[in-house]
PDB file of C-alpha atoms in Angstrom:
ATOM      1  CA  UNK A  20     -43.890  25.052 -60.921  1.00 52.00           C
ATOM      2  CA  UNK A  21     -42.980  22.523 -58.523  1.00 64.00           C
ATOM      3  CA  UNK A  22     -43.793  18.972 -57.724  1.00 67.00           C
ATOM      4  CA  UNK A  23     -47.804  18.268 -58.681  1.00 74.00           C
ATOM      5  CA  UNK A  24     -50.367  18.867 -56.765  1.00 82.00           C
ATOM      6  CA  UNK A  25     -53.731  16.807 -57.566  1.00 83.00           C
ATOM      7  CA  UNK A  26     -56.657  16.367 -55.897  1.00 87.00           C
ATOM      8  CA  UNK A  27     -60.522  14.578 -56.586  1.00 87.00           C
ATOM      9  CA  UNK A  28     -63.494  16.938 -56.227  1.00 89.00           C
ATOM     10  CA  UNK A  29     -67.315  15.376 -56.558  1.00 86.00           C
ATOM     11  CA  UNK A  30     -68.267  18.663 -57.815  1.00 88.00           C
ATOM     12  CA  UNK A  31     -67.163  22.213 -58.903  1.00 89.00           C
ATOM     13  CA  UNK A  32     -65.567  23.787 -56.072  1.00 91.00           C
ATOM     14  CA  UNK A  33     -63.081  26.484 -54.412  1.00 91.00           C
ATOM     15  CA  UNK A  34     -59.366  25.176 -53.238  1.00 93.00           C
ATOM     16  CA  UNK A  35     -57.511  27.388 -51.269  1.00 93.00           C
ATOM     17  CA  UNK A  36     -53.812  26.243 -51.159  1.00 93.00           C
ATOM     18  CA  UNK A  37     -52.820  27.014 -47.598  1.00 90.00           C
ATOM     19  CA  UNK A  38     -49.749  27.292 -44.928  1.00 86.00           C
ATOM     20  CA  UNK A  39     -49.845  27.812 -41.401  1.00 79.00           C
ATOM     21  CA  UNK A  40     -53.075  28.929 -41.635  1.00 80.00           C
ATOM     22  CA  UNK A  41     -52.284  31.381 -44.204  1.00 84.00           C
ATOM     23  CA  UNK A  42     -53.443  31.251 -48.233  1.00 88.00           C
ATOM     24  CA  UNK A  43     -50.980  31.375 -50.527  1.00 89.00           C
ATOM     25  CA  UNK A  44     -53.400  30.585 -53.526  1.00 90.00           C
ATOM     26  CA  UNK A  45     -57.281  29.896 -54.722  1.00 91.00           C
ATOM     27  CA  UNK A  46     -58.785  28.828 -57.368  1.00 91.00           C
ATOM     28  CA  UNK A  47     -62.384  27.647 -58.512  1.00 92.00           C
ATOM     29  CA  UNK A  48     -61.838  24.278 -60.430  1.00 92.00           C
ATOM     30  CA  UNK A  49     -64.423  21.798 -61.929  1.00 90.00           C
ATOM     31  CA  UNK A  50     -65.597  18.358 -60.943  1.00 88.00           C
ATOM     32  CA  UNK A  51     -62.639  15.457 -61.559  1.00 86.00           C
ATOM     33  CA  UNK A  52     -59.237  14.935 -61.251  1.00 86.00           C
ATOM     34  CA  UNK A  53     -57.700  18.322 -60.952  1.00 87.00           C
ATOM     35  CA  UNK A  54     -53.642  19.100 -61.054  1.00 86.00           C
ATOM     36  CA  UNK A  55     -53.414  22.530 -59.056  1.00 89.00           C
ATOM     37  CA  UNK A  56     -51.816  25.209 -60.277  1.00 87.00           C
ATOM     38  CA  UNK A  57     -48.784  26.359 -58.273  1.00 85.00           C
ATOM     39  CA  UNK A  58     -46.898  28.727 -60.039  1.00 80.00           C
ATOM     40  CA  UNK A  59     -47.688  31.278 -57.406  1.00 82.00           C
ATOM     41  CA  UNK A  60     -46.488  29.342 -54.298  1.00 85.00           C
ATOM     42  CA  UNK A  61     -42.867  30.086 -52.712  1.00 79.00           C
ATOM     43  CA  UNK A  62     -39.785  27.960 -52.988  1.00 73.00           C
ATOM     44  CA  UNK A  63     -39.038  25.201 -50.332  1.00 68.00           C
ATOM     45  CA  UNK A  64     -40.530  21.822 -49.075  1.00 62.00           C
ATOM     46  CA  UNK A  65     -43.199  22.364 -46.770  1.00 74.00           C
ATOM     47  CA  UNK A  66     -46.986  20.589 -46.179  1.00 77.00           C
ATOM     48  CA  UNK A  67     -49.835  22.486 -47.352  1.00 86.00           C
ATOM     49  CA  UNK A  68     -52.826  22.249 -46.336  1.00 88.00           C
ATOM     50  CA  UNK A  69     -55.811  22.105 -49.149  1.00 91.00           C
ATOM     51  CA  UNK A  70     -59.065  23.210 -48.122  1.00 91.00           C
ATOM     52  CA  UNK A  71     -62.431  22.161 -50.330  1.00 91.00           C
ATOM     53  CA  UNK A  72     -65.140  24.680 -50.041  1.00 91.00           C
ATOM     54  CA  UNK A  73     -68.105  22.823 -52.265  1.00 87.00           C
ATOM     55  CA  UNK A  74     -70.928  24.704 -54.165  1.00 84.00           C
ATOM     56  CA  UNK A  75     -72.918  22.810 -51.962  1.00 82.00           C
ATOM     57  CA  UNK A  76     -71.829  24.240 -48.690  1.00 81.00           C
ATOM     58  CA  UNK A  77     -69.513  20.864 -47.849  1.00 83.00           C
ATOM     59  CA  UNK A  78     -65.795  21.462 -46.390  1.00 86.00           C
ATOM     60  CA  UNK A  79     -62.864  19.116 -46.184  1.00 86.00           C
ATOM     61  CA  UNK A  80     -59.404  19.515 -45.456  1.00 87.00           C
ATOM     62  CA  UNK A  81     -56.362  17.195 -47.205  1.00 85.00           C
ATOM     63  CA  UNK A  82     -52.654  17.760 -45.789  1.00 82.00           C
ATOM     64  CA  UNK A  83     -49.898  17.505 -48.875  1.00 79.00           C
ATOM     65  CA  UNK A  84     -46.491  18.195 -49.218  1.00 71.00           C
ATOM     66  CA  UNK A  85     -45.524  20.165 -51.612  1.00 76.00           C
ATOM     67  CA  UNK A  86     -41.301  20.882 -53.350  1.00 69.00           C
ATOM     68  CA  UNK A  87     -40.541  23.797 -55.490  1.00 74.00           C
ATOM     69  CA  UNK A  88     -36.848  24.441 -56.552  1.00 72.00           C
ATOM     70  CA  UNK A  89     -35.437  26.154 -59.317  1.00 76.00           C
ATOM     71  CA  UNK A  90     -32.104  24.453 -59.085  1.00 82.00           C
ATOM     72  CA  UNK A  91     -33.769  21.514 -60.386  1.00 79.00           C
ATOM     73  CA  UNK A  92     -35.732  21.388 -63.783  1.00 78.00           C
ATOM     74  CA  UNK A  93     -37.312  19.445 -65.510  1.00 70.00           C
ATOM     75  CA  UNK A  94     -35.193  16.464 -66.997  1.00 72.00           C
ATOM     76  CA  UNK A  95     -34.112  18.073 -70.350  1.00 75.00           C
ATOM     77  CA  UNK A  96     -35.030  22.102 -69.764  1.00 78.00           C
ATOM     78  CA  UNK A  97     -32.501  24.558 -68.953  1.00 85.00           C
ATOM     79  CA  UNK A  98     -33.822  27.579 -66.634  1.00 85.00           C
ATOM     80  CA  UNK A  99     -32.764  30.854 -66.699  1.00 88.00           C
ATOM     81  CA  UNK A 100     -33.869  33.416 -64.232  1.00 86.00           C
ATOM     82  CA  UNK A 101     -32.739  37.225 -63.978  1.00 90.00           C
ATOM     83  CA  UNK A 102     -33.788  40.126 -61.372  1.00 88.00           C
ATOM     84  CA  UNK A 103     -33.055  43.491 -60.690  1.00 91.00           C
ATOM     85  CA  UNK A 104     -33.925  46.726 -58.564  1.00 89.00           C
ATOM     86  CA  UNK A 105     -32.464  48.520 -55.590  1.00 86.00           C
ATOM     87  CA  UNK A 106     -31.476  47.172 -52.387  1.00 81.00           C
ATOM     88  CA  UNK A 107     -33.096  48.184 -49.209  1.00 80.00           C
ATOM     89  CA  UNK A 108     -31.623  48.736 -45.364  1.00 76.00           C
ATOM     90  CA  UNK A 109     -32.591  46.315 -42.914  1.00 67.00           C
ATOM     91  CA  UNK A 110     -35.623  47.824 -40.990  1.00 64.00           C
ATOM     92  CA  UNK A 111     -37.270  46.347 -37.463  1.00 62.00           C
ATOM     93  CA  UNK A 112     -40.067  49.097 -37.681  1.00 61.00           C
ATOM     94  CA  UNK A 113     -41.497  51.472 -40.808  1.00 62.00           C
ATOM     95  CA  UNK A 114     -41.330  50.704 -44.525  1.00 71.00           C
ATOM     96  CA  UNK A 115     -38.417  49.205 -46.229  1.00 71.00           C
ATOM     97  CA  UNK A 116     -35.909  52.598 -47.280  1.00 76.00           C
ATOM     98  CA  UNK A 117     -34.104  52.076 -50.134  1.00 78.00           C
ATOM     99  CA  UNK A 118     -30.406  52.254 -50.192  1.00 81.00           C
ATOM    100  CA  UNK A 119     -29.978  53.754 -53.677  1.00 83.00           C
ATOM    101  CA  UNK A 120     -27.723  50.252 -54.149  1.00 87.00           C
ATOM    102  CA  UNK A 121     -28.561  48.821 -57.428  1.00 91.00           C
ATOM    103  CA  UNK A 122     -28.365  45.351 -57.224  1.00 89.00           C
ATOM    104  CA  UNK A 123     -29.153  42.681 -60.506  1.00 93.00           C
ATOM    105  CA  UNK A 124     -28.574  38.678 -60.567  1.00 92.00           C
ATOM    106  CA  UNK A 125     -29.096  35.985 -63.486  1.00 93.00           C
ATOM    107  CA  UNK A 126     -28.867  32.336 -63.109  1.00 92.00           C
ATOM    108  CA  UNK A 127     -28.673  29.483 -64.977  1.00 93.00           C
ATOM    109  CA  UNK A 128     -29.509  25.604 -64.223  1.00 92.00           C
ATOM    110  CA  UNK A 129     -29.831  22.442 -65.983  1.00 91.00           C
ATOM    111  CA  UNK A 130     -30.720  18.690 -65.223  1.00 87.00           C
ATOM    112  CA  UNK A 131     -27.951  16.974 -66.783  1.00 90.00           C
ATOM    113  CA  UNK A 132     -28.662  13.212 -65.106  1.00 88.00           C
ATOM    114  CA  UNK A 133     -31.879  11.619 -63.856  1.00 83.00           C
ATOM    115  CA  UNK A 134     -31.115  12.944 -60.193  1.00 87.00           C
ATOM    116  CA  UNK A 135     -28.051  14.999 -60.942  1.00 91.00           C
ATOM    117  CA  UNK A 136     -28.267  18.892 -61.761  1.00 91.00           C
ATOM    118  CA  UNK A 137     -25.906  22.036 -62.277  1.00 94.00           C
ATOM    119  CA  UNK A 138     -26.270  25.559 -61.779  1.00 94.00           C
ATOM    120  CA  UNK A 139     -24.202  28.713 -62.023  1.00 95.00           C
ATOM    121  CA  UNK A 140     -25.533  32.490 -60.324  1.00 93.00           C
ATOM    122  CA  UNK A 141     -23.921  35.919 -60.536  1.00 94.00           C
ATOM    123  CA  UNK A 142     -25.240  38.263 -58.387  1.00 92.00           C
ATOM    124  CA  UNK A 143     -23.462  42.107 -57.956  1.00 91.00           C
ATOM    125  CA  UNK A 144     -24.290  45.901 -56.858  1.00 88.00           C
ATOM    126  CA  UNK A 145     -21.957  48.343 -58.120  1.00 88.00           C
ATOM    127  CA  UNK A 146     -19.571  47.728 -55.466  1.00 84.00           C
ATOM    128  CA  UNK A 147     -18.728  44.055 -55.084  1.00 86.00           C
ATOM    129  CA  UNK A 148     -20.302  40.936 -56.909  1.00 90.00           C
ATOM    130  CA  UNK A 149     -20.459  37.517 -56.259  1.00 92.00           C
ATOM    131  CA  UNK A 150     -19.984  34.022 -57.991  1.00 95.00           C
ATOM    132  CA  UNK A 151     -21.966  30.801 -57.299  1.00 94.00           C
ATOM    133  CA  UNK A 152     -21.427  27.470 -59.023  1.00 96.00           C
ATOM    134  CA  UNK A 153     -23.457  24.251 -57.145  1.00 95.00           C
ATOM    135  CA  UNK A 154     -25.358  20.712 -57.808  1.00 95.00           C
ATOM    136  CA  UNK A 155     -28.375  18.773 -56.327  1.00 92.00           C
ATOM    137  CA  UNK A 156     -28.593  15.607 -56.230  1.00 92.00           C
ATOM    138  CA  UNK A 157     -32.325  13.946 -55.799  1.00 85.00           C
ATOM    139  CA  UNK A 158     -33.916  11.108 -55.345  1.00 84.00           C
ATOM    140  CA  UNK A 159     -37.409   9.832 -54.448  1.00 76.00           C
ATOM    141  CA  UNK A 160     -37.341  11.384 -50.916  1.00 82.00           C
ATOM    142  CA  UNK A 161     -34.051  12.819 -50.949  1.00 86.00           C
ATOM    143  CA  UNK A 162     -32.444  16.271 -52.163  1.00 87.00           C
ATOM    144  CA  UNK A 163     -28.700  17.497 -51.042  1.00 92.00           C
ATOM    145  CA  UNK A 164     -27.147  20.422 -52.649  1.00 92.00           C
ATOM    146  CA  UNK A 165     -23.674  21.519 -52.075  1.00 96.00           C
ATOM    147  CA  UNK A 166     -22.223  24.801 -53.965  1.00 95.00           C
ATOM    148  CA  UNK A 167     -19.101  27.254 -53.300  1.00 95.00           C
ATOM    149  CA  UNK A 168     -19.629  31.227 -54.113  1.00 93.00           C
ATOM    150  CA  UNK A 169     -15.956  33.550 -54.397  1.00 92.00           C
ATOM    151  CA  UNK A 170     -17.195  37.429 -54.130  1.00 89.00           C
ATOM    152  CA  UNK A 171     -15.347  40.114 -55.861  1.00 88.00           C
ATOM    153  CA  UNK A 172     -13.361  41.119 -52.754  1.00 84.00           C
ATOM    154  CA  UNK A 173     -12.281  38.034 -51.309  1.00 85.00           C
ATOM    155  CA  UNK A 174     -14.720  36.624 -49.537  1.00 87.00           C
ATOM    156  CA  UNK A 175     -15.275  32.563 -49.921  1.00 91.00           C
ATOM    157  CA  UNK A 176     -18.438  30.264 -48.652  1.00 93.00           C
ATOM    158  CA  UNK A 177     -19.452  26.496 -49.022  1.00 95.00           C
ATOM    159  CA  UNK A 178     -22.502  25.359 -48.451  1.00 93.00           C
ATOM    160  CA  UNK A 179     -24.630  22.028 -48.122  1.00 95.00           C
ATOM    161  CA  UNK A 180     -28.241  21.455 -47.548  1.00 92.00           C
ATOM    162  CA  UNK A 181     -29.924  18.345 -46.934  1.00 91.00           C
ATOM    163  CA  UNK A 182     -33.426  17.400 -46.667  1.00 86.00           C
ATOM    164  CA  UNK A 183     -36.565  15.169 -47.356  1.00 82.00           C
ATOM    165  CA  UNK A 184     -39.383  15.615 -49.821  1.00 70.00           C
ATOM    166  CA  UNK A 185     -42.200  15.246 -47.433  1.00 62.00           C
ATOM    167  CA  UNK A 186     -43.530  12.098 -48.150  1.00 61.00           C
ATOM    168  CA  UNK A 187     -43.587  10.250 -45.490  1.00 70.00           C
ATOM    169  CA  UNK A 188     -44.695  11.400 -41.730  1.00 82.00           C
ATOM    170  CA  UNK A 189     -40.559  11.823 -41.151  1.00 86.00           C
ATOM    171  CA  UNK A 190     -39.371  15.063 -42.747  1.00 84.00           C
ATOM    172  CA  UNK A 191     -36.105  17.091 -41.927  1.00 88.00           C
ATOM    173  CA  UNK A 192     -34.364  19.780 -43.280  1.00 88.00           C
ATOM    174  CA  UNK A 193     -30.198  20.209 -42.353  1.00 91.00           C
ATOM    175  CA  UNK A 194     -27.955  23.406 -43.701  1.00 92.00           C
ATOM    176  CA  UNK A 195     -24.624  23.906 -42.810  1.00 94.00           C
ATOM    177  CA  UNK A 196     -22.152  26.422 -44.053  1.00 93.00           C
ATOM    178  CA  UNK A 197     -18.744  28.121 -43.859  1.00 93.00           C
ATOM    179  CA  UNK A 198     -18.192  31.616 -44.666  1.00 91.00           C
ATOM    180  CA  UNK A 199     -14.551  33.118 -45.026  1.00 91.00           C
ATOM    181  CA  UNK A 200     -14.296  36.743 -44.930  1.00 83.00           C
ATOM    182  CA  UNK A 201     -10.769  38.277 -44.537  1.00 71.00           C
ATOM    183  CA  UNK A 202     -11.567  41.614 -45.657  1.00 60.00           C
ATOM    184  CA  UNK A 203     -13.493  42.729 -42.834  1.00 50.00           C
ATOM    185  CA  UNK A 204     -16.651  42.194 -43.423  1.00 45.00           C
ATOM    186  CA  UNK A 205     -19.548  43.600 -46.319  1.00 39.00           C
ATOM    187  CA  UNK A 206     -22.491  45.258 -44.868  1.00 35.00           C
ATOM    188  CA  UNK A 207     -25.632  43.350 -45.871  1.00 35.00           C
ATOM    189  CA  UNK A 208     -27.044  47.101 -47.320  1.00 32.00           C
ATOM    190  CA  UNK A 209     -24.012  47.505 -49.313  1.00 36.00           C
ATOM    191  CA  UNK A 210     -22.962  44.811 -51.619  1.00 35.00           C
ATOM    192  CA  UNK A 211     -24.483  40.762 -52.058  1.00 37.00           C
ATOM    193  CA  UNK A 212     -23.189  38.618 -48.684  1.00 38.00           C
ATOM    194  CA  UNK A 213     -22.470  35.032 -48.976  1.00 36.00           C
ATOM    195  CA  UNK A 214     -23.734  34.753 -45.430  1.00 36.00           C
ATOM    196  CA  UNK A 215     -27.380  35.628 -46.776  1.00 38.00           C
ATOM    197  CA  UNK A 216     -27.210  33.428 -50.184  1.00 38.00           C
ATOM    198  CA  UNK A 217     -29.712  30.364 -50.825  1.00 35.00           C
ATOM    199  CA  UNK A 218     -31.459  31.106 -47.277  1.00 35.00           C
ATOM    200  CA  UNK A 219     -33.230  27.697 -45.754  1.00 34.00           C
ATOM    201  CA  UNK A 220     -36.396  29.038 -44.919  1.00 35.00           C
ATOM    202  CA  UNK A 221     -37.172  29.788 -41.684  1.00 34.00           C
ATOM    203  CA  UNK A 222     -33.384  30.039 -40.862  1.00 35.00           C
ATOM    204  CA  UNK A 223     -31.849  32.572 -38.641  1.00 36.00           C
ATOM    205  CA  UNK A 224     -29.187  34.158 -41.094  1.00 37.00           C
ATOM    206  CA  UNK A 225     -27.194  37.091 -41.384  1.00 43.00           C
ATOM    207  CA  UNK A 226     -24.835  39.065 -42.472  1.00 49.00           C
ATOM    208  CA  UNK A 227     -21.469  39.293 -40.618  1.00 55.00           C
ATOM    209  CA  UNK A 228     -18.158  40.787 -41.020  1.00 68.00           C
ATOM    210  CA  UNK A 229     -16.202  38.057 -39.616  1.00 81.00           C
ATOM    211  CA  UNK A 230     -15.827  34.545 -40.435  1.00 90.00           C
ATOM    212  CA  UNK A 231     -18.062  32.223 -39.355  1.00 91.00           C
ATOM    213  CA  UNK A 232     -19.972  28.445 -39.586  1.00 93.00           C
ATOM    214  CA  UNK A 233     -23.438  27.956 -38.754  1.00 93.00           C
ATOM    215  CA  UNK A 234     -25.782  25.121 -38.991  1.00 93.00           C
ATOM    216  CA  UNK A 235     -29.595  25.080 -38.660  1.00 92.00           C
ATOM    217  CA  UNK A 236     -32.067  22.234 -39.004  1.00 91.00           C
ATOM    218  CA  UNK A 237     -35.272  20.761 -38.236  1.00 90.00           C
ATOM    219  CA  UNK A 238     -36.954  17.371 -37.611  1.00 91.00           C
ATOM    220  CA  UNK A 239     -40.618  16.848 -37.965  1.00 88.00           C
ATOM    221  CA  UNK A 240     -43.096  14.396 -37.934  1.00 88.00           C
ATOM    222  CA  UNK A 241     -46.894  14.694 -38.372  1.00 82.00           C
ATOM    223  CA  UNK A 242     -49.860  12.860 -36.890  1.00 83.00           C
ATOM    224  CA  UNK A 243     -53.723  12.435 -38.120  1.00 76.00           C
ATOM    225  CA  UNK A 244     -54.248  16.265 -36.033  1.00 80.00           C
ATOM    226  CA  UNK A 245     -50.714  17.219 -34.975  1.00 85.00           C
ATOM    227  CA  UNK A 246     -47.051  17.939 -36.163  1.00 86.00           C
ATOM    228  CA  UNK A 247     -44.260  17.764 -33.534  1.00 91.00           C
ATOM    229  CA  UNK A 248     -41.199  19.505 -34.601  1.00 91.00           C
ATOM    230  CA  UNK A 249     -37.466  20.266 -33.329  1.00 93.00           C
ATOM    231  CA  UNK A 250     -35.822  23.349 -34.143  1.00 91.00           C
ATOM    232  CA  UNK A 251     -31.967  23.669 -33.705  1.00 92.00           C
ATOM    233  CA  UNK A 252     -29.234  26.320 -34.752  1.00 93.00           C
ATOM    234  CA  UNK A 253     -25.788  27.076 -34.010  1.00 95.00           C
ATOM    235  CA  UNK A 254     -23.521  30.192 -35.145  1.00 93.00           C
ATOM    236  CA  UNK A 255     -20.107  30.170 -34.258  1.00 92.00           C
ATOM    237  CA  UNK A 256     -18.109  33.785 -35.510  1.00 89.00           C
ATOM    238  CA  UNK A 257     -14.165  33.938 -34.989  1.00 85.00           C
ATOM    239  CA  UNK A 258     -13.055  35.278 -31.842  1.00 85.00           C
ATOM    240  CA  UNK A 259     -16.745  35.421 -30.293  1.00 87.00           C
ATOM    241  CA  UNK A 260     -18.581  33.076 -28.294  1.00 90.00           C
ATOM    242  CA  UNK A 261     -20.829  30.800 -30.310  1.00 92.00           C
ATOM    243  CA  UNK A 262     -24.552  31.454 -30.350  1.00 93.00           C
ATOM    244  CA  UNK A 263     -27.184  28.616 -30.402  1.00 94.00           C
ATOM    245  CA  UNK A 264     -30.558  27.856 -29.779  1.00 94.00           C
ATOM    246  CA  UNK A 265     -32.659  24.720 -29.754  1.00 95.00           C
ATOM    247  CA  UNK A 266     -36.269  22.909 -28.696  1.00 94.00           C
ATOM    248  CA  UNK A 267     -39.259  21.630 -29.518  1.00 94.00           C
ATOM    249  CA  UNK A 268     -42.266  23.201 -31.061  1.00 91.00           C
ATOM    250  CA  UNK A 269     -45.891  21.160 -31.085  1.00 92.00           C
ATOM    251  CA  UNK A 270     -48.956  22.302 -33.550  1.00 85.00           C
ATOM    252  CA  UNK A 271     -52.544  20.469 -32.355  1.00 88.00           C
ATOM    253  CA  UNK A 272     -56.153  20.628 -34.187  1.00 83.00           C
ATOM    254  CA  UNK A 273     -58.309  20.010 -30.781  1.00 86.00           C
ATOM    255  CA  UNK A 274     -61.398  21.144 -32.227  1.00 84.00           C
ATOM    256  CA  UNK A 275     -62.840  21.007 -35.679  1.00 75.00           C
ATOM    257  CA  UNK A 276     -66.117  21.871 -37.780  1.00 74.00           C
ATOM    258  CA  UNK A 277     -67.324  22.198 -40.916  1.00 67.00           C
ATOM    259  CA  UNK A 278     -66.565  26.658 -40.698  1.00 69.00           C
ATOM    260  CA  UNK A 279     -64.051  26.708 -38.211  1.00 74.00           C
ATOM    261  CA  UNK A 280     -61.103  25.175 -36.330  1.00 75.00           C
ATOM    262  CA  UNK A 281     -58.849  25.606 -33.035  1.00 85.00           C
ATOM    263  CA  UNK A 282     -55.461  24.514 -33.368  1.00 84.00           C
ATOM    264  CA  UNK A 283     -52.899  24.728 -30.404  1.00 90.00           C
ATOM    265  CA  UNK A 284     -49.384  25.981 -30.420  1.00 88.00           C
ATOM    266  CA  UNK A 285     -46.508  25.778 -28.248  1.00 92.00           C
ATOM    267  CA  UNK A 286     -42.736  26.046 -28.294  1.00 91.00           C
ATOM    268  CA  UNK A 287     -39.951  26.294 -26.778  1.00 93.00           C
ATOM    269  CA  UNK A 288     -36.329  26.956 -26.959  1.00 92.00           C
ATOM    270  CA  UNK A 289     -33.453  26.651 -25.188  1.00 94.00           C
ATOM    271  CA  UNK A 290     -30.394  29.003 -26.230  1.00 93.00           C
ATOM    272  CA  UNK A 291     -27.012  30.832 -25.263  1.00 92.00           C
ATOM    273  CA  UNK A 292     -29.022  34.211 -24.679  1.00 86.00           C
TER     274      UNK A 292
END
């Protein structure tokens, strides 16, 4: 479920576990110590926000960050996880079509050390498949994961992601990996692509039928009403010029009350387009 989430209420109340201004969860809880339940919220480290809407008509705000990743259990538990269903083409407008791809995937991971883990994915359509064996390491404000994935027709990738646990005002998030494809490349509606496996979220990835490195990050660091951030990525494809983009980004609370709030928000971006 991810790293805990707790928080002191004076008396029964709504929490709303939120994102970017968006909820991702709510719950009514009683007075006391409460641990939140987060089963619900997506993978990655990110700060949530958790807003406190009293019986009495009180509001308050705390900022937490919160860690969820399955390829690191509990000391002692081995996860399994296992989906299926049909792929769908890529679509910039109208619902999602289905290919008529089936596509299914099972994984397995285990904590074998204090800060040391394993896993092992297979992931396949009825035309290609696709192998992944990795590790994370951890530690109190640390995670870095490095794995390798070998796909039914050739294609090989290594990958390693670095980044903080968000708890400090300092928090950064680094991926970087190598994809060789000899055989011409796998169109992302036809068969699993390493170039789209373990995605860093908010990452520009895709699919591509060359080889290729990329590398996207982000640095961030939060005040008492503001978070300045720096994006940055770079994609570099054999035999075609490399594409990049990076900047700054700034999120501001310059007004709040009790009902409502108005937050500023600017960025911009420098890139080879």
């Amino acid at each position: 479920k991810g790293s805990p989430l707790t928080i002191f209420l004076e008396q029964r109340s709504r929490v709303e576990i939120m994102r970017d201004g968006r909820i991702l969860a709510a719950r009514i809880y009683e007075a006391g110590n409460q641990l939140l339940d987060t089963s619900t919220l997506p993978e990655g480290v990110y700060e949530v926000t958790l807003r406190v809407l009293g019986i009495n008509g009180a509001v308050r705000e705390e900022r937490k960050f919160f860690s969820k990743n399955a390829y690191m259990p509990a000391p002692g538990q081995t996860l399994f996880q296992a989906a299926a269903g049909l792929l769908v083409a890529e679509r910039r407008s109208a619902l999602p079509k289905p290919t008529g791809t089936p596509f299914a995937q099972a994984g397995w991971a285990r904590r074998i050390a204090d800060n040391l883990a394993l896993d092992a994915s297979v992931m396949a359509t009825n035309r290609a498949g696709v192998i992944e064996l990795g590790s994370t390491f951890q530690t109190t404000t640390l995670q870095l994961r490095a794995a390798a994935m070998l796909s039914s027709r050739g294609e090989r990738a290594v990958l390693a992601q670095l980044s903080s646990h968000g708890t400090g005002p300092l928090n950064f998030s680094f991926d970087l990996r190598r994809v060789t494809n000899e055989s011409g490349g796998l169109g992302a509606a036809e068969t699993p692509n390493a170039a789209a496996l373990d995605p860093l979220p908010g990452a520009e990835l895709r699919a591509a039928p060359r080889s290729f490195t990329q590398l996207t990050g982000q640095v961030s660091y939060s005040l008492a009403r503001a978070q300045l951030q720096a994006n940055g990525y770079y994609r570099r494809e054999r035999g075609q010029a490399a594409d990049y983009s990076i900047g700054p980004s700034l999120r501001m609370t310059v007004l709040e009350r009790s009902a409502w709030q108005v937050t500023v928000h600017a960025d911009a971006a420098f890139s080879s387009r």
